[in-house]
PDB file of C-alpha atoms in Angstrom:
ATOM      1  CA  UNK D   1      16.135 -11.137  -6.329  1.00 94.00           C
ATOM      2  CA  UNK D   2      14.748 -10.175  -2.877  1.00 95.00           C
ATOM      3  CA  UNK D   3      13.673  -6.756  -4.207  1.00 94.00           C
ATOM      4  CA  UNK D   4      11.960  -8.373  -7.193  1.00 95.00           C
ATOM      5  CA  UNK D   5      10.233 -10.890  -4.938  1.00 95.00           C
ATOM      6  CA  UNK D   6       8.955  -8.119  -2.661  1.00 93.00           C
ATOM      7  CA  UNK D   7       7.422  -6.382  -5.698  1.00 92.00           C
ATOM      8  CA  UNK D   8       5.972  -9.703  -6.848  1.00 94.00           C
ATOM      9  CA  UNK D   9       4.358 -10.336  -3.473  1.00 94.00           C
ATOM     10  CA  UNK D  10       2.638  -6.937  -3.501  1.00 90.00           C
ATOM     11  CA  UNK D  11       1.500  -6.850  -7.121  1.00 92.00           C
ATOM     12  CA  UNK D  12       0.521 -10.513  -6.890  1.00 93.00           C
ATOM     13  CA  UNK D  13      -1.715  -9.754  -3.925  1.00 93.00           C
ATOM     14  CA  UNK D  14      -3.655  -7.097  -5.807  1.00 93.00           C
ATOM     15  CA  UNK D  15      -3.888  -9.356  -8.857  1.00 94.00           C
ATOM     16  CA  UNK D  16      -5.240 -12.207  -6.743  1.00 95.00           C
ATOM     17  CA  UNK D  17      -7.813  -9.942  -5.125  1.00 96.00           C
ATOM     18  CA  UNK D  18      -8.904  -8.731  -8.568  1.00 95.00           C
ATOM     19  CA  UNK D  19      -9.498 -12.340  -9.653  1.00 96.00           C
ATOM     20  CA  UNK D  20     -11.466 -13.020  -6.486  1.00 96.00           C
ATOM     21  CA  UNK D  21     -13.621  -9.938  -7.098  1.00 96.00           C
ATOM     22  CA  UNK D  22     -14.700 -11.530 -10.354  1.00 94.00           C
ATOM     23  CA  UNK D  23     -15.894 -14.553  -8.390  1.00 95.00           C
ATOM     24  CA  UNK D  24     -18.102 -12.332  -6.221  1.00 95.00           C
ATOM     25  CA  UNK D  25     -19.847 -10.363  -9.005  1.00 94.00           C
ATOM     26  CA  UNK D  26     -19.293  -8.132 -12.005  1.00 94.00           C
ATOM     27  CA  UNK D  27     -20.381  -5.111  -9.932  1.00 94.00           C
ATOM     28  CA  UNK D  28     -17.743  -5.949  -7.336  1.00 95.00           C
ATOM     29  CA  UNK D  29     -15.101  -6.272 -10.029  1.00 96.00           C
ATOM     30  CA  UNK D  30     -16.105  -2.960 -11.620  1.00 95.00           C
ATOM     31  CA  UNK D  31     -16.051  -1.069  -8.325  1.00 95.00           C
ATOM     32  CA  UNK D  32     -12.782  -2.702  -7.336  1.00 96.00           C
ATOM     33  CA  UNK D  33     -11.046  -1.747 -10.566  1.00 96.00           C
ATOM     34  CA  UNK D  34     -12.247   1.857 -10.415  1.00 95.00           C
ATOM     35  CA  UNK D  35     -11.007   2.325  -6.841  1.00 97.00           C
ATOM     36  CA  UNK D  36      -7.793   0.389  -7.421  1.00 96.00           C
ATOM     37  CA  UNK D  37      -6.919   2.530 -10.445  1.00 96.00           C
ATOM     38  CA  UNK D  38      -7.228   5.686  -8.347  1.00 96.00           C
ATOM     39  CA  UNK D  39      -5.071   4.095  -5.641  1.00 96.00           C
ATOM     40  CA  UNK D  40      -2.469   3.176  -8.256  1.00 95.00           C
ATOM     41  CA  UNK D  41      -2.203   6.836  -9.289  1.00 96.00           C
ATOM     42  CA  UNK D  42      -1.823   8.144  -5.734  1.00 96.00           C
ATOM     43  CA  UNK D  43       0.729   5.392  -5.016  1.00 96.00           C
ATOM     44  CA  UNK D  44       3.128   6.758  -7.642  1.00 97.00           C
ATOM     45  CA  UNK D  45       4.251   9.638  -5.406  1.00 97.00           C
ATOM     46  CA  UNK D  46       5.413   7.525  -2.423  1.00 97.00           C
ATOM     47  CA  UNK D  47       6.786   4.986  -4.883  1.00 97.00           C
ATOM     48  CA  UNK D  48       8.975   7.708  -6.402  1.00 98.00           C
ATOM     49  CA  UNK D  49       9.976   8.839  -2.918  1.00 98.00           C
ATOM     50  CA  UNK D  50      11.022   5.279  -2.095  1.00 97.00           C
ATOM     51  CA  UNK D  51      13.379   5.254  -5.079  1.00 97.00           C
ATOM     52  CA  UNK D  52      14.844   8.563  -3.967  1.00 97.00           C
ATOM     53  CA  UNK D  53      15.227   7.208  -0.432  1.00 98.00           C
ATOM     54  CA  UNK D  54      17.223   4.224  -1.689  1.00 97.00           C
ATOM     55  CA  UNK D  55      19.647   6.506  -3.505  1.00 98.00           C
ATOM     56  CA  UNK D  56      19.959   9.165  -0.804  1.00 98.00           C
ATOM     57  CA  UNK D  57      20.295   6.723   2.097  1.00 98.00           C
ATOM     58  CA  UNK D  58      22.810   4.594   0.211  1.00 97.00           C
ATOM     59  CA  UNK D  59      24.816   7.639  -0.828  1.00 97.00           C
ATOM     60  CA  UNK D  60      24.965   8.968   2.731  1.00 97.00           C
ATOM     61  CA  UNK D  61      25.991   5.584   4.139  1.00 96.00           C
ATOM     62  CA  UNK D  62      28.739   5.280   1.529  1.00 95.00           C
ATOM     63  CA  UNK D  63      29.922   8.789   2.348  1.00 96.00           C
ATOM     64  CA  UNK D  64      30.197   7.917   6.027  1.00 94.00           C
ATOM     65  CA  UNK D  65      27.344  10.226   7.072  1.00 96.00           C
ATOM     66  CA  UNK D  66      25.039   8.105   9.238  1.00 95.00           C
ATOM     67  CA  UNK D  67      22.977  11.046  10.508  1.00 96.00           C
ATOM     68  CA  UNK D  68      22.307  12.173   6.943  1.00 96.00           C
ATOM     69  CA  UNK D  69      21.336   8.617   5.955  1.00 97.00           C
ATOM     70  CA  UNK D  70      18.846   8.338   8.794  1.00 97.00           C
ATOM     71  CA  UNK D  71      17.443  11.777   8.075  1.00 97.00           C
ATOM     72  CA  UNK D  72      17.035  11.013   4.359  1.00 97.00           C
ATOM     73  CA  UNK D  73      15.057   7.883   5.157  1.00 97.00           C
ATOM     74  CA  UNK D  74      12.737   9.621   7.581  1.00 98.00           C
ATOM     75  CA  UNK D  75      12.186  12.542   5.195  1.00 98.00           C
ATOM     76  CA  UNK D  76      11.034  10.144   2.473  1.00 98.00           C
ATOM     77  CA  UNK D  77       8.805   8.217   4.878  1.00 98.00           C
ATOM     78  CA  UNK D  78       7.086  11.300   6.297  1.00 97.00           C
ATOM     79  CA  UNK D  79       6.681  12.905   2.890  1.00 98.00           C
ATOM     80  CA  UNK D  80       5.047   9.694   1.676  1.00 97.00           C
ATOM     81  CA  UNK D  81       2.709   9.627   4.668  1.00 97.00           C
ATOM     82  CA  UNK D  82       1.861  13.297   4.210  1.00 97.00           C
ATOM     83  CA  UNK D  83       0.940  12.818   0.568  1.00 97.00           C
ATOM     84  CA  UNK D  84      -1.177   9.773   1.374  1.00 97.00           C
ATOM     85  CA  UNK D  85      -3.078  11.738   4.035  1.00 97.00           C
ATOM     86  CA  UNK D  86      -4.048  14.208   1.311  1.00 97.00           C
ATOM     87  CA  UNK D  87      -5.011  11.368  -1.016  1.00 97.00           C
ATOM     88  CA  UNK D  88      -7.073   9.693   1.703  1.00 97.00           C
ATOM     89  CA  UNK D  89      -8.866  12.938   2.488  1.00 97.00           C
ATOM     90  CA  UNK D  90      -9.777  13.357  -1.177  1.00 97.00           C
ATOM     91  CA  UNK D  91     -11.132   9.808  -1.325  1.00 96.00           C
ATOM     92  CA  UNK D  92     -13.317  10.421   1.701  1.00 96.00           C
ATOM     93  CA  UNK D  93     -14.631  13.767   0.479  1.00 96.00           C
ATOM     94  CA  UNK D  94     -15.349  13.098  -3.208  1.00 96.00           C
ATOM     95  CA  UNK D  95     -15.583   9.330  -3.825  1.00 95.00           C
ATOM     96  CA  UNK D  96     -18.299   9.675  -6.464  1.00 93.00           C
ATOM     97  CA  UNK D  97     -16.299  12.257  -8.380  1.00 94.00           C
ATOM     98  CA  UNK D  98     -13.330   9.886  -8.490  1.00 95.00           C
ATOM     99  CA  UNK D  99     -15.488   6.950  -9.547  1.00 94.00           C
ATOM    100  CA  UNK D 100     -17.073   9.067 -12.291  1.00 93.00           C
ATOM    101  CA  UNK D 101     -13.695   9.084 -14.055  1.00 93.00           C
ATOM    102  CA  UNK D 102     -14.486   5.478 -14.987  1.00 91.00           C
ATOM    103  CA  UNK D 103     -18.296   5.240 -14.774  1.00 91.00           C
ATOM    104  CA  UNK D 104     -21.184   7.424 -15.918  1.00 87.00           C
ATOM    105  CA  UNK D 105     -23.015   8.654 -12.809  1.00 83.00           C
ATOM    106  CA  UNK D 106     -26.089   9.542 -14.854  1.00 82.00           C
ATOM    107  CA  UNK D 107     -26.558   5.936 -15.948  1.00 85.00           C
ATOM    108  CA  UNK D 108     -28.852   4.212 -13.440  1.00 85.00           C
ATOM    109  CA  UNK D 109     -27.280   0.870 -14.363  1.00 84.00           C
ATOM    110  CA  UNK D 110     -24.146   2.029 -12.544  1.00 88.00           C
ATOM    111  CA  UNK D 111     -25.917   2.992  -9.305  1.00 91.00           C
ATOM    112  CA  UNK D 112     -24.947  -0.132  -7.344  1.00 93.00           C
ATOM    113  CA  UNK D 113     -21.366  -0.016  -8.576  1.00 94.00           C
ATOM    114  CA  UNK D 114     -21.089   3.655  -7.599  1.00 94.00           C
ATOM    115  CA  UNK D 115     -22.415   2.880  -4.124  1.00 94.00           C
ATOM    116  CA  UNK D 116     -20.036  -0.033  -3.642  1.00 95.00           C
ATOM    117  CA  UNK D 117     -17.081   1.992  -4.941  1.00 96.00           C
ATOM    118  CA  UNK D 118     -17.877   4.737  -2.415  1.00 95.00           C
ATOM    119  CA  UNK D 119     -17.711   2.194   0.424  1.00 96.00           C
ATOM    120  CA  UNK D 120     -14.436   0.781  -0.934  1.00 96.00           C
ATOM    121  CA  UNK D 121     -12.962   4.282  -1.052  1.00 96.00           C
ATOM    122  CA  UNK D 122     -13.459   4.510   2.728  1.00 96.00           C
ATOM    123  CA  UNK D 123     -11.305   1.419   3.200  1.00 96.00           C
ATOM    124  CA  UNK D 124      -8.837   2.625   0.569  1.00 96.00           C
ATOM    125  CA  UNK D 125      -8.488   5.919   2.413  1.00 94.00           C
ATOM    126  CA  UNK D 126      -7.553   4.029   5.559  1.00 90.00           C
ATOM    127  CA  UNK D 127      -4.860   1.926   3.925  1.00 88.00           C
ATOM    128  CA  UNK D 128      -3.409   4.794   1.879  1.00 94.00           C
ATOM    129  CA  UNK D 129      -1.328   5.853   4.846  1.00 94.00           C
ATOM    130  CA  UNK D 130       0.092   2.407   5.605  1.00 95.00           C
ATOM    131  CA  UNK D 131       0.663   1.806   1.888  1.00 95.00           C
ATOM    132  CA  UNK D 132       2.734   4.980   1.680  1.00 96.00           C
ATOM    133  CA  UNK D 133       4.606   3.962   4.808  1.00 96.00           C
ATOM    134  CA  UNK D 134       5.506   0.489   3.633  1.00 96.00           C
ATOM    135  CA  UNK D 135       6.804   1.490   0.209  1.00 97.00           C
ATOM    136  CA  UNK D 136       8.940   4.416   1.404  1.00 98.00           C
ATOM    137  CA  UNK D 137      10.304   2.380   4.295  1.00 98.00           C
ATOM    138  CA  UNK D 138      11.278  -0.400   1.903  1.00 97.00           C
ATOM    139  CA  UNK D 139      13.156   2.149  -0.181  1.00 97.00           C
ATOM    140  CA  UNK D 140      15.011   3.454   2.853  1.00 98.00           C
ATOM    141  CA  UNK D 141      15.933  -0.074   3.948  1.00 98.00           C
ATOM    142  CA  UNK D 142      17.313  -0.857   0.502  1.00 97.00           C
ATOM    143  CA  UNK D 143      19.657   2.078   0.963  1.00 97.00           C
ATOM    144  CA  UNK D 144      21.027   0.140   3.942  1.00 97.00           C
ATOM    145  CA  UNK D 145      21.377  -2.971   1.721  1.00 96.00           C
ATOM    146  CA  UNK D 146      18.635  -4.632   3.724  1.00 97.00           C
ATOM    147  CA  UNK D 147      16.474  -6.573   1.285  1.00 96.00           C
ATOM    148  CA  UNK D 148      16.044 -10.172   2.440  1.00 97.00           C
ATOM    149  CA  UNK D 149      14.113  -9.534   5.648  1.00 97.00           C
ATOM    150  CA  UNK D 150      11.820  -6.946   3.990  1.00 97.00           C
ATOM    151  CA  UNK D 151      11.046  -9.600   1.370  1.00 97.00           C
ATOM    152  CA  UNK D 152      10.054 -12.041   4.127  1.00 97.00           C
ATOM    153  CA  UNK D 153       7.954  -9.369   5.847  1.00 97.00           C
ATOM    154  CA  UNK D 154       6.151  -8.571   2.601  1.00 95.00           C
ATOM    155  CA  UNK D 155       5.484 -12.231   1.892  1.00 95.00           C
ATOM    156  CA  UNK D 156       3.978 -12.817   5.318  1.00 95.00           C
ATOM    157  CA  UNK D 157       2.162  -9.498   5.509  1.00 95.00           C
ATOM    158  CA  UNK D 158       0.583  -9.581   2.073  1.00 95.00           C
ATOM    159  CA  UNK D 159      -0.145 -13.248   1.520  1.00 95.00           C
ATOM    160  CA  UNK D 160      -0.669 -14.641   5.019  1.00 96.00           C
ATOM    161  CA  UNK D 161      -2.257 -11.743   6.882  1.00 95.00           C
ATOM    162  CA  UNK D 162      -3.577  -9.816   3.872  1.00 95.00           C
ATOM    163  CA  UNK D 163      -4.976 -12.434   1.528  1.00 95.00           C
ATOM    164  CA  UNK D 164      -5.785 -14.804   4.372  1.00 96.00           C
ATOM    165  CA  UNK D 165      -7.909 -12.303   6.274  1.00 96.00           C
ATOM    166  CA  UNK D 166      -9.410 -10.968   3.046  1.00 96.00           C
ATOM    167  CA  UNK D 167     -10.628 -14.389   1.934  1.00 96.00           C
ATOM    168  CA  UNK D 168     -11.931 -15.100   5.427  1.00 97.00           C
ATOM    169  CA  UNK D 169     -13.913 -11.863   5.610  1.00 96.00           C
ATOM    170  CA  UNK D 170     -14.909 -11.760   1.964  1.00 94.00           C
ATOM    171  CA  UNK D 171     -16.187 -15.316   1.593  1.00 95.00           C
ATOM    172  CA  UNK D 172     -16.452 -17.134   4.921  1.00 94.00           C
ATOM    173  CA  UNK D 173     -17.819 -14.158   6.878  1.00 94.00           C
ATOM    174  CA  UNK D 174     -19.888 -12.870   3.969  1.00 90.00           C
ATOM    175  CA  UNK D 175     -18.534  -9.317   3.668  1.00 95.00           C
ATOM    176  CA  UNK D 176     -17.883  -9.724  -0.052  1.00 94.00           C
ATOM    177  CA  UNK D 177     -15.845  -7.043  -1.808  1.00 95.00           C
ATOM    178  CA  UNK D 178     -15.445  -4.978   1.342  1.00 96.00           C
ATOM    179  CA  UNK D 179     -14.025  -7.992   3.156  1.00 96.00           C
ATOM    180  CA  UNK D 180     -11.353  -8.460   0.501  1.00 97.00           C
ATOM    181  CA  UNK D 181     -10.425  -4.792   0.738  1.00 96.00           C
ATOM    182  CA  UNK D 182     -10.190  -4.994   4.506  1.00 97.00           C
ATOM    183  CA  UNK D 183      -7.778  -7.846   3.913  1.00 96.00           C
ATOM    184  CA  UNK D 184      -5.664  -5.558   1.727  1.00 95.00           C
ATOM    185  CA  UNK D 185      -5.687  -2.968   4.496  1.00 95.00           C
ATOM    186  CA  UNK D 186      -4.638  -5.518   7.122  1.00 96.00           C
ATOM    187  CA  UNK D 187      -1.841  -6.930   4.972  1.00 95.00           C
ATOM    188  CA  UNK D 188      -0.440  -3.487   4.200  1.00 95.00           C
ATOM    189  CA  UNK D 189      -0.745  -2.401   7.840  1.00 96.00           C
ATOM    190  CA  UNK D 190       1.126  -5.444   9.117  1.00 96.00           C
ATOM    191  CA  UNK D 191       3.887  -5.002   6.539  1.00 96.00           C
ATOM    192  CA  UNK D 192       4.167  -1.257   7.130  1.00 97.00           C
ATOM    193  CA  UNK D 193       4.427  -1.695  10.895  1.00 97.00           C
ATOM    194  CA  UNK D 194       7.103  -4.390  10.731  1.00 97.00           C
ATOM    195  CA  UNK D 195       9.097  -2.565   8.040  1.00 97.00           C
ATOM    196  CA  UNK D 196       8.997   0.720   9.950  1.00 97.00           C
ATOM    197  CA  UNK D 197      10.132  -0.959  13.180  1.00 97.00           C
ATOM    198  CA  UNK D 198      12.990  -2.585  11.286  1.00 97.00           C
ATOM    199  CA  UNK D 199      14.005   0.734   9.737  1.00 97.00           C
ATOM    200  CA  UNK D 200      13.926   2.435  13.124  1.00 96.00           C
ATOM    201  CA  UNK D 201      16.141  -0.253  14.633  1.00 96.00           C
ATOM    202  CA  UNK D 202      18.669  -0.478  11.800  1.00 96.00           C
ATOM    203  CA  UNK D 203      18.907   3.267  11.226  1.00 95.00           C
ATOM    204  CA  UNK D 204      19.296   3.752  14.958  1.00 93.00           C
ATOM    205  CA  UNK D 205      22.349   1.519  14.887  1.00 92.00           C
ATOM    206  CA  UNK D 206      23.975   3.861  12.373  1.00 89.00           C
ATOM    207  CA  UNK D 207      24.057   6.747  14.819  1.00 83.00           C
ATOM    208  CA  UNK D 208      24.514   4.764  18.026  1.00 75.00           C
TER     209      UNK D 208
END
């Protein structure tokens, strides 16, 4: 149940932001969906690494090999971060090429959406790294049978800090779509930081 709730908190956040984009404008919703779809593809690699981390960490703990468990977790985390650095670099270098997967660049009607998507890709590139960190760290923690506190962290990080700051910046401060995406970045950053600190503390106990 805690694992399912953690997934629900994260997917629910992105769903809520998508609904709010529709309130802003159709251009905002179009740009948001194009960028989010690219992010969903890049996310699959660290997501897979998180599943591997759960198995490898849990196996090593059960085998009485605490050093191997800690190493397996860190390998997954750093591999996830490394992949997301590559993904972020691609987003910064060729945002229009990525957006053109979904929209016709030659159509002048898409000009504003293309421009907005390019600005959202900058924010997406920033949170790629923390997104990769949070998901792989969650996987490693599950290998330690630690699920309840990560669920709480995700709930607070995504819905209080993430959605709260996103709504504030997007609507009250007038930043629109970019404000909502900065909220996503903040929520993921808060969750990633707290989850990583928890992993470092709990995995450190294994080898103490």
